[in-house]
mmCIF file with all atom_site columns, C-alpha atoms in Angstrom:
data_model
loop_
_atom_site.group_PDB
_atom_site.id
_atom_site.type_symbol
_atom_site.label_atom_id
_atom_site.label_alt_id
_atom_site.label_comp_id
_atom_site.label_asym_id
_atom_site.label_entity_id
_atom_site.label_seq_id
_atom_site.pdbx_PDB_ins_code
_atom_site.Cartn_x
_atom_site.Cartn_y
_atom_site.Cartn_z
_atom_site.occupancy
_atom_site.B_iso_or_equiv
_atom_site.pdbx_formal_charge
_atom_site.auth_seq_id
_atom_site.auth_comp_id
_atom_site.auth_asym_id
_atom_site.auth_atom_id
_atom_site.pdbx_PDB_model_num
ATOM 1   C CA . UNK A 1 1   ? 17.320 131.951 111.277 1.00 0.00 ? 1   UNK A CA 1
ATOM 2   C CA . UNK A 1 2   ? 16.967 128.754 112.650 1.00 0.00 ? 2   UNK A CA 1
ATOM 3   C CA . UNK A 1 3   ? 18.919 127.512 109.273 1.00 0.00 ? 3   UNK A CA 1
ATOM 4   C CA . UNK A 1 4   ? 22.102 130.280 110.733 1.00 0.00 ? 4   UNK A CA 1
ATOM 5   C CA . UNK A 1 5   ? 21.818 129.161 114.225 1.00 0.00 ? 5   UNK A CA 1
ATOM 6   C CA . UNK A 1 6   ? 22.412 125.242 112.744 1.00 0.00 ? 6   UNK A CA 1
ATOM 7   C CA . UNK A 1 7   ? 25.918 126.549 110.639 1.00 0.00 ? 7   UNK A CA 1
ATOM 8   C CA . UNK A 1 8   ? 26.591 128.209 113.302 1.00 0.00 ? 8   UNK A CA 1
ATOM 9   C CA . UNK A 1 9   ? 26.609 125.490 116.010 1.00 0.00 ? 9   UNK A CA 1
ATOM 10  C CA . UNK A 1 10  ? 27.877 122.756 112.974 1.00 0.00 ? 10  UNK A CA 1
ATOM 11  C CA . UNK A 1 11  ? 30.345 125.053 112.977 1.00 0.00 ? 11  UNK A CA 1
ATOM 12  C CA . UNK A 1 12  ? 31.341 125.638 116.011 1.00 0.00 ? 12  UNK A CA 1
ATOM 13  C CA . UNK A 1 13  ? 31.419 121.554 117.097 1.00 0.00 ? 13  UNK A CA 1
ATOM 14  C CA . UNK A 1 14  ? 34.022 121.558 113.314 1.00 0.00 ? 14  UNK A CA 1
ATOM 15  C CA . UNK A 1 15  ? 35.835 123.754 114.847 1.00 0.00 ? 15  UNK A CA 1
ATOM 16  C CA . UNK A 1 16  ? 35.897 121.355 118.355 1.00 0.00 ? 16  UNK A CA 1
ATOM 17  C CA . UNK A 1 17  ? 36.730 118.737 116.453 1.00 0.00 ? 17  UNK A CA 1
ATOM 18  C CA . UNK A 1 18  ? 39.422 119.680 114.290 1.00 0.00 ? 18  UNK A CA 1
ATOM 19  C CA . UNK A 1 19  ? 41.293 122.189 116.312 1.00 0.00 ? 19  UNK A CA 1
ATOM 20  C CA . UNK A 1 20  ? 43.005 119.492 118.901 1.00 0.00 ? 20  UNK A CA 1
ATOM 21  C CA . UNK A 1 21  ? 46.418 118.110 118.299 1.00 0.00 ? 21  UNK A CA 1
ATOM 22  C CA . UNK A 1 22  ? 44.530 114.340 117.781 1.00 0.00 ? 22  UNK A CA 1
ATOM 23  C CA . UNK A 1 23  ? 42.373 112.918 119.947 1.00 0.00 ? 23  UNK A CA 1
ATOM 24  C CA . UNK A 1 24  ? 43.183 109.815 122.296 1.00 0.00 ? 24  UNK A CA 1
ATOM 25  C CA . UNK A 1 25  ? 42.271 107.020 124.585 1.00 0.00 ? 25  UNK A CA 1
ATOM 26  C CA . UNK A 1 26  ? 42.932 107.787 127.797 1.00 0.00 ? 26  UNK A CA 1
ATOM 27  C CA . UNK A 1 27  ? 46.296 106.362 129.518 1.00 0.00 ? 27  UNK A CA 1
ATOM 28  C CA . UNK A 1 28  ? 44.105 103.741 130.991 1.00 0.00 ? 28  UNK A CA 1
ATOM 29  C CA . UNK A 1 29  ? 44.976 101.691 127.797 1.00 0.00 ? 29  UNK A CA 1
ATOM 30  C CA . UNK A 1 30  ? 48.341 102.002 128.250 1.00 0.00 ? 30  UNK A CA 1
ATOM 31  C CA . UNK A 1 31  ? 50.904 100.284 125.585 1.00 0.00 ? 31  UNK A CA 1
ATOM 32  C CA . UNK A 1 32  ? 48.648 100.989 123.020 1.00 0.00 ? 32  UNK A CA 1
ATOM 33  C CA . UNK A 1 33  ? 47.604 103.980 120.396 1.00 0.00 ? 33  UNK A CA 1
ATOM 34  C CA . UNK A 1 34  ? 44.782 104.561 120.078 1.00 0.00 ? 34  UNK A CA 1
ATOM 35  C CA . UNK A 1 35  ? 43.629 108.036 118.320 1.00 0.00 ? 35  UNK A CA 1
ATOM 36  C CA . UNK A 1 36  ? 41.648 110.510 115.802 1.00 0.00 ? 36  UNK A CA 1
ATOM 37  C CA . UNK A 1 37  ? 42.615 113.640 114.285 1.00 0.00 ? 37  UNK A CA 1
ATOM 38  C CA . UNK A 1 38  ? 39.997 115.504 112.502 1.00 0.00 ? 38  UNK A CA 1
ATOM 39  C CA . UNK A 1 39  ? 41.634 117.656 109.543 1.00 0.00 ? 39  UNK A CA 1
ATOM 40  C CA . UNK A 1 40  ? 39.341 121.407 108.395 1.00 0.00 ? 40  UNK A CA 1
ATOM 41  C CA . UNK A 1 41  ? 39.519 120.455 105.776 1.00 0.00 ? 41  UNK A CA 1
ATOM 42  C CA . UNK A 1 42  ? 36.386 117.536 106.607 1.00 0.00 ? 42  UNK A CA 1
ATOM 43  C CA . UNK A 1 43  ? 39.664 114.922 105.747 1.00 0.00 ? 43  UNK A CA 1
ATOM 44  C CA . UNK A 1 44  ? 41.021 112.850 108.965 1.00 0.00 ? 44  UNK A CA 1
ATOM 45  C CA . UNK A 1 45  ? 43.577 109.361 110.073 1.00 0.00 ? 45  UNK A CA 1
ATOM 46  C CA . UNK A 1 46  ? 42.398 107.728 112.940 1.00 0.00 ? 46  UNK A CA 1
ATOM 47  C CA . UNK A 1 47  ? 45.213 105.070 114.226 1.00 0.00 ? 47  UNK A CA 1
ATOM 48  C CA . UNK A 1 48  ? 45.470 102.353 116.256 1.00 0.00 ? 48  UNK A CA 1
ATOM 49  C CA . UNK A 1 49  ? 47.918 99.493  118.111 1.00 0.00 ? 49  UNK A CA 1
ATOM 50  C CA . UNK A 1 50  ? 50.145 98.623  121.003 1.00 0.00 ? 50  UNK A CA 1
ATOM 51  C CA . UNK A 1 51  ? 53.109 96.211  121.664 1.00 0.00 ? 51  UNK A CA 1
ATOM 52  C CA . UNK A 1 52  ? 54.765 98.940  119.928 1.00 0.00 ? 52  UNK A CA 1
ATOM 53  C CA . UNK A 1 53  ? 53.120 97.293  116.686 1.00 0.00 ? 53  UNK A CA 1
ATOM 54  C CA . UNK A 1 54  ? 51.302 100.589 114.247 1.00 0.00 ? 54  UNK A CA 1
ATOM 55  C CA . UNK A 1 55  ? 48.080 97.210  113.559 1.00 0.00 ? 55  UNK A CA 1
ATOM 56  C CA . UNK A 1 56  ? 44.951 99.680  111.478 1.00 0.00 ? 56  UNK A CA 1
ATOM 57  C CA . UNK A 1 57  ? 46.962 103.222 110.028 1.00 0.00 ? 57  UNK A CA 1
ATOM 58  C CA . UNK A 1 58  ? 43.324 104.865 108.029 1.00 0.00 ? 58  UNK A CA 1
ATOM 59  C CA . UNK A 1 59  ? 43.060 108.574 106.292 1.00 0.00 ? 59  UNK A CA 1
ATOM 60  C CA . UNK A 1 60  ? 39.287 109.486 106.545 1.00 0.00 ? 60  UNK A CA 1
ATOM 61  C CA . UNK A 1 61  ? 36.700 112.367 104.687 1.00 0.00 ? 61  UNK A CA 1
ATOM 62  C CA . UNK A 1 62  ? 33.883 112.776 107.334 1.00 0.00 ? 62  UNK A CA 1
ATOM 63  C CA . UNK A 1 63  ? 31.068 114.953 107.348 1.00 0.00 ? 63  UNK A CA 1
ATOM 64  C CA . UNK A 1 64  ? 28.478 115.732 109.941 1.00 0.00 ? 64  UNK A CA 1
ATOM 65  C CA . UNK A 1 65  ? 25.076 115.152 109.458 1.00 0.00 ? 65  UNK A CA 1
ATOM 66  C CA . UNK A 1 66  ? 22.926 116.212 111.804 1.00 0.00 ? 66  UNK A CA 1
ATOM 67  C CA . UNK A 1 67  ? 23.096 117.468 115.268 1.00 0.00 ? 67  UNK A CA 1
ATOM 68  C CA . UNK A 1 68  ? 25.667 114.825 117.134 1.00 0.00 ? 68  UNK A CA 1
ATOM 69  C CA . UNK A 1 69  ? 26.265 113.155 113.810 1.00 0.00 ? 69  UNK A CA 1
ATOM 70  C CA . UNK A 1 70  ? 29.319 112.242 111.876 1.00 0.00 ? 70  UNK A CA 1
ATOM 71  C CA . UNK A 1 71  ? 30.068 110.403 108.665 1.00 0.00 ? 71  UNK A CA 1
ATOM 72  C CA . UNK A 1 72  ? 33.095 108.937 108.480 1.00 0.00 ? 72  UNK A CA 1
ATOM 73  C CA . UNK A 1 73  ? 34.493 107.744 104.973 1.00 0.00 ? 73  UNK A CA 1
ATOM 74  C CA . UNK A 1 74  ? 37.077 105.896 104.930 1.00 0.00 ? 74  UNK A CA 1
ATOM 75  C CA . UNK A 1 75  ? 40.028 106.329 102.235 1.00 0.00 ? 75  UNK A CA 1
ATOM 76  C CA . UNK A 1 76  ? 41.852 103.428 100.812 1.00 0.00 ? 76  UNK A CA 1
ATOM 77  C CA . UNK A 1 77  ? 45.455 104.083 102.878 1.00 0.00 ? 77  UNK A CA 1
ATOM 78  C CA . UNK A 1 78  ? 48.975 103.189 102.549 1.00 0.00 ? 78  UNK A CA 1
ATOM 79  C CA . UNK A 1 79  ? 51.784 103.867 104.989 1.00 0.00 ? 79  UNK A CA 1
ATOM 80  C CA . UNK A 1 80  ? 54.941 102.511 103.603 1.00 0.00 ? 80  UNK A CA 1
ATOM 81  C CA . UNK A 1 81  ? 57.065 103.297 107.208 1.00 0.00 ? 81  UNK A CA 1
ATOM 82  C CA . UNK A 1 82  ? 54.604 99.778  109.464 1.00 0.00 ? 82  UNK A CA 1
ATOM 83  C CA . UNK A 1 83  ? 53.492 98.117  106.190 1.00 0.00 ? 83  UNK A CA 1
ATOM 84  C CA . UNK A 1 84  ? 50.072 99.022  106.672 1.00 0.00 ? 84  UNK A CA 1
ATOM 85  C CA . UNK A 1 85  ? 47.309 98.455  103.518 1.00 0.00 ? 85  UNK A CA 1
ATOM 86  C CA . UNK A 1 86  ? 44.070 99.683  104.309 1.00 0.00 ? 86  UNK A CA 1
ATOM 87  C CA . UNK A 1 87  ? 41.043 98.776  101.142 1.00 0.00 ? 87  UNK A CA 1
ATOM 88  C CA . UNK A 1 88  ? 37.573 100.088 101.869 1.00 0.00 ? 88  UNK A CA 1
ATOM 89  C CA . UNK A 1 89  ? 34.863 97.044  100.765 1.00 0.00 ? 89  UNK A CA 1
ATOM 90  C CA . UNK A 1 90  ? 30.986 97.799  100.888 1.00 0.00 ? 90  UNK A CA 1
ATOM 91  C CA . UNK A 1 91  ? 30.462 96.492  103.489 1.00 0.00 ? 91  UNK A CA 1
ATOM 92  C CA . UNK A 1 92  ? 33.380 98.849  105.796 1.00 0.00 ? 92  UNK A CA 1
ATOM 93  C CA . UNK A 1 93  ? 33.413 101.835 104.337 1.00 0.00 ? 93  UNK A CA 1
ATOM 94  C CA . UNK A 1 94  ? 31.415 104.299 105.350 1.00 0.00 ? 94  UNK A CA 1
ATOM 95  C CA . UNK A 1 95  ? 30.502 104.544 109.370 1.00 0.00 ? 95  UNK A CA 1
ATOM 96  C CA . UNK A 1 96  ? 27.608 107.219 110.267 1.00 0.00 ? 96  UNK A CA 1
ATOM 97  C CA . UNK A 1 97  ? 28.042 107.941 114.598 1.00 0.00 ? 97  UNK A CA 1
ATOM 98  C CA . UNK A 1 98  ? 26.367 109.681 116.865 1.00 0.00 ? 98  UNK A CA 1
ATOM 99  C CA . UNK A 1 99  ? 29.097 111.766 119.252 1.00 0.00 ? 99  UNK A CA 1
ATOM 100 C CA . UNK A 1 100 ? 28.693 113.541 122.391 1.00 0.00 ? 100 UNK A CA 1
ATOM 101 C CA . UNK A 1 101 ? 31.434 116.425 123.298 1.00 0.00 ? 101 UNK A CA 1
ATOM 102 C CA . UNK A 1 102 ? 31.993 117.050 126.880 1.00 0.00 ? 102 UNK A CA 1
ATOM 103 C CA . UNK A 1 103 ? 34.027 120.460 127.649 1.00 0.00 ? 103 UNK A CA 1
ATOM 104 C CA . UNK A 1 104 ? 35.857 119.440 131.108 1.00 0.00 ? 104 UNK A CA 1
ATOM 105 C CA . UNK A 1 105 ? 35.039 115.840 131.909 1.00 0.00 ? 105 UNK A CA 1
ATOM 106 C CA . UNK A 1 106 ? 36.114 114.798 135.179 1.00 0.00 ? 106 UNK A CA 1
ATOM 107 C CA . UNK A 1 107 ? 38.926 114.123 135.521 1.00 0.00 ? 107 UNK A CA 1
ATOM 108 C CA . UNK A 1 108 ? 40.610 110.417 134.383 1.00 0.00 ? 108 UNK A CA 1
ATOM 109 C CA . UNK A 1 109 ? 42.413 108.124 136.932 1.00 0.00 ? 109 UNK A CA 1
ATOM 110 C CA . UNK A 1 110 ? 45.263 106.662 134.895 1.00 0.00 ? 110 UNK A CA 1
ATOM 111 C CA . UNK A 1 111 ? 48.120 104.197 135.406 1.00 0.00 ? 111 UNK A CA 1
ATOM 112 C CA . UNK A 1 112 ? 51.439 105.613 135.888 1.00 0.00 ? 112 UNK A CA 1
ATOM 113 C CA . UNK A 1 113 ? 50.237 109.487 136.612 1.00 0.00 ? 113 UNK A CA 1
ATOM 114 C CA . UNK A 1 114 ? 47.110 109.216 138.718 1.00 0.00 ? 114 UNK A CA 1
ATOM 115 C CA . UNK A 1 115 ? 45.017 111.717 137.850 1.00 0.00 ? 115 UNK A CA 1
ATOM 116 C CA . UNK A 1 116 ? 44.930 113.868 134.587 1.00 0.00 ? 116 UNK A CA 1
ATOM 117 C CA . UNK A 1 117 ? 43.119 117.107 133.806 1.00 0.00 ? 117 UNK A CA 1
ATOM 118 C CA . UNK A 1 118 ? 41.557 117.141 130.295 1.00 0.00 ? 118 UNK A CA 1
ATOM 119 C CA . UNK A 1 119 ? 39.666 119.758 128.261 1.00 0.00 ? 119 UNK A CA 1
ATOM 120 C CA . UNK A 1 120 ? 37.693 117.836 126.372 1.00 0.00 ? 120 UNK A CA 1
ATOM 121 C CA . UNK A 1 121 ? 35.979 114.444 126.399 1.00 0.00 ? 121 UNK A CA 1
ATOM 122 C CA . UNK A 1 122 ? 34.510 112.673 122.444 1.00 0.00 ? 122 UNK A CA 1
ATOM 123 C CA . UNK A 1 123 ? 32.057 109.925 123.809 1.00 0.00 ? 123 UNK A CA 1
ATOM 124 C CA . UNK A 1 124 ? 31.079 108.466 119.933 1.00 0.00 ? 124 UNK A CA 1
ATOM 125 C CA . UNK A 1 125 ? 27.867 105.751 120.060 1.00 0.00 ? 125 UNK A CA 1
ATOM 126 C CA . UNK A 1 126 ? 29.570 102.666 118.946 1.00 0.00 ? 126 UNK A CA 1
ATOM 127 C CA . UNK A 1 127 ? 34.298 102.463 117.612 1.00 0.00 ? 127 UNK A CA 1
ATOM 128 C CA . UNK A 1 128 ? 34.841 104.843 115.296 1.00 0.00 ? 128 UNK A CA 1
ATOM 129 C CA . UNK A 1 129 ? 37.222 102.047 113.636 1.00 0.00 ? 129 UNK A CA 1
ATOM 130 C CA . UNK A 1 130 ? 36.116 100.521 110.530 1.00 0.00 ? 130 UNK A CA 1
ATOM 131 C CA . UNK A 1 131 ? 34.517 97.534  110.921 1.00 0.00 ? 131 UNK A CA 1
ATOM 132 C CA . UNK A 1 132 ? 36.797 95.068  109.910 1.00 0.00 ? 132 UNK A CA 1
ATOM 133 C CA . UNK A 1 133 ? 38.893 96.586  112.368 1.00 0.00 ? 133 UNK A CA 1
ATOM 134 C CA . UNK A 1 134 ? 37.240 96.906  115.430 1.00 0.00 ? 134 UNK A CA 1
ATOM 135 C CA . UNK A 1 135 ? 39.102 94.098  117.366 1.00 0.00 ? 135 UNK A CA 1
ATOM 136 C CA . UNK A 1 136 ? 42.408 96.243  117.836 1.00 0.00 ? 136 UNK A CA 1
ATOM 137 C CA . UNK A 1 137 ? 40.263 98.590  119.458 1.00 0.00 ? 137 UNK A CA 1
ATOM 138 C CA . UNK A 1 138 ? 36.517 99.058  119.977 1.00 0.00 ? 138 UNK A CA 1
ATOM 139 C CA . UNK A 1 139 ? 36.361 101.732 122.664 1.00 0.00 ? 139 UNK A CA 1
ATOM 140 C CA . UNK A 1 140 ? 34.461 104.489 121.984 1.00 0.00 ? 140 UNK A CA 1
ATOM 141 C CA . UNK A 1 141 ? 36.099 107.638 124.619 1.00 0.00 ? 141 UNK A CA 1
ATOM 142 C CA . UNK A 1 142 ? 39.044 109.356 122.745 1.00 0.00 ? 142 UNK A CA 1
ATOM 143 C CA . UNK A 1 143 ? 40.129 113.362 125.237 1.00 0.00 ? 143 UNK A CA 1
ATOM 144 C CA . UNK A 1 144 ? 41.585 116.038 124.318 1.00 0.00 ? 144 UNK A CA 1
ATOM 145 C CA . UNK A 1 145 ? 43.565 118.206 125.901 1.00 0.00 ? 145 UNK A CA 1
ATOM 146 C CA . UNK A 1 146 ? 46.344 120.808 126.412 1.00 0.00 ? 146 UNK A CA 1
ATOM 147 C CA . UNK A 1 147 ? 49.452 120.133 124.464 1.00 0.00 ? 147 UNK A CA 1
ATOM 148 C CA . UNK A 1 148 ? 51.773 121.331 127.046 1.00 0.00 ? 148 UNK A CA 1
ATOM 149 C CA . UNK A 1 149 ? 50.011 119.292 129.913 1.00 0.00 ? 149 UNK A CA 1
ATOM 150 C CA . UNK A 1 150 ? 49.021 116.633 128.411 1.00 0.00 ? 150 UNK A CA 1
ATOM 151 C CA . UNK A 1 151 ? 52.120 114.542 125.657 1.00 0.00 ? 151 UNK A CA 1
ATOM 152 C CA . UNK A 1 152 ? 49.124 112.141 124.739 1.00 0.00 ? 152 UNK A CA 1
ATOM 153 C CA . UNK A 1 153 ? 48.449 114.395 122.324 1.00 0.00 ? 153 UNK A CA 1
ATOM 154 C CA . UNK A 1 154 ? 50.074 114.066 118.549 1.00 0.00 ? 154 UNK A CA 1
#
């Protein structure tokens, strides 16, 4: 019975992670794009950039490895549009992170638009980006909301 309950909880977490069009850093970093997208097939993509330049574009596979833990396996990613090529190495190919999902978090006070209410907060124990790309975004907070109200969702 415990295995069944654990499987159901993992399934629910997967639905939340993959059930949005993207998880984005809040507008407190307004001129930047920092996004993580989880797909239902256990693949995903993360991008980071600023000043109208994309700096990181990385595809990954993910698995939930215990309660509130995710394992990210970064894949070689060629982005011809932006001329980016991510090549995983022994030191930056896998990252395992703790995470927390918070439904209806406190509103975020963001520049230009004031308080923004998101449906979900995804808090990682540290940045989900590969170790050699953390210079671009070291943050660990990502938000998702109603796509009809939140134009930051991809």
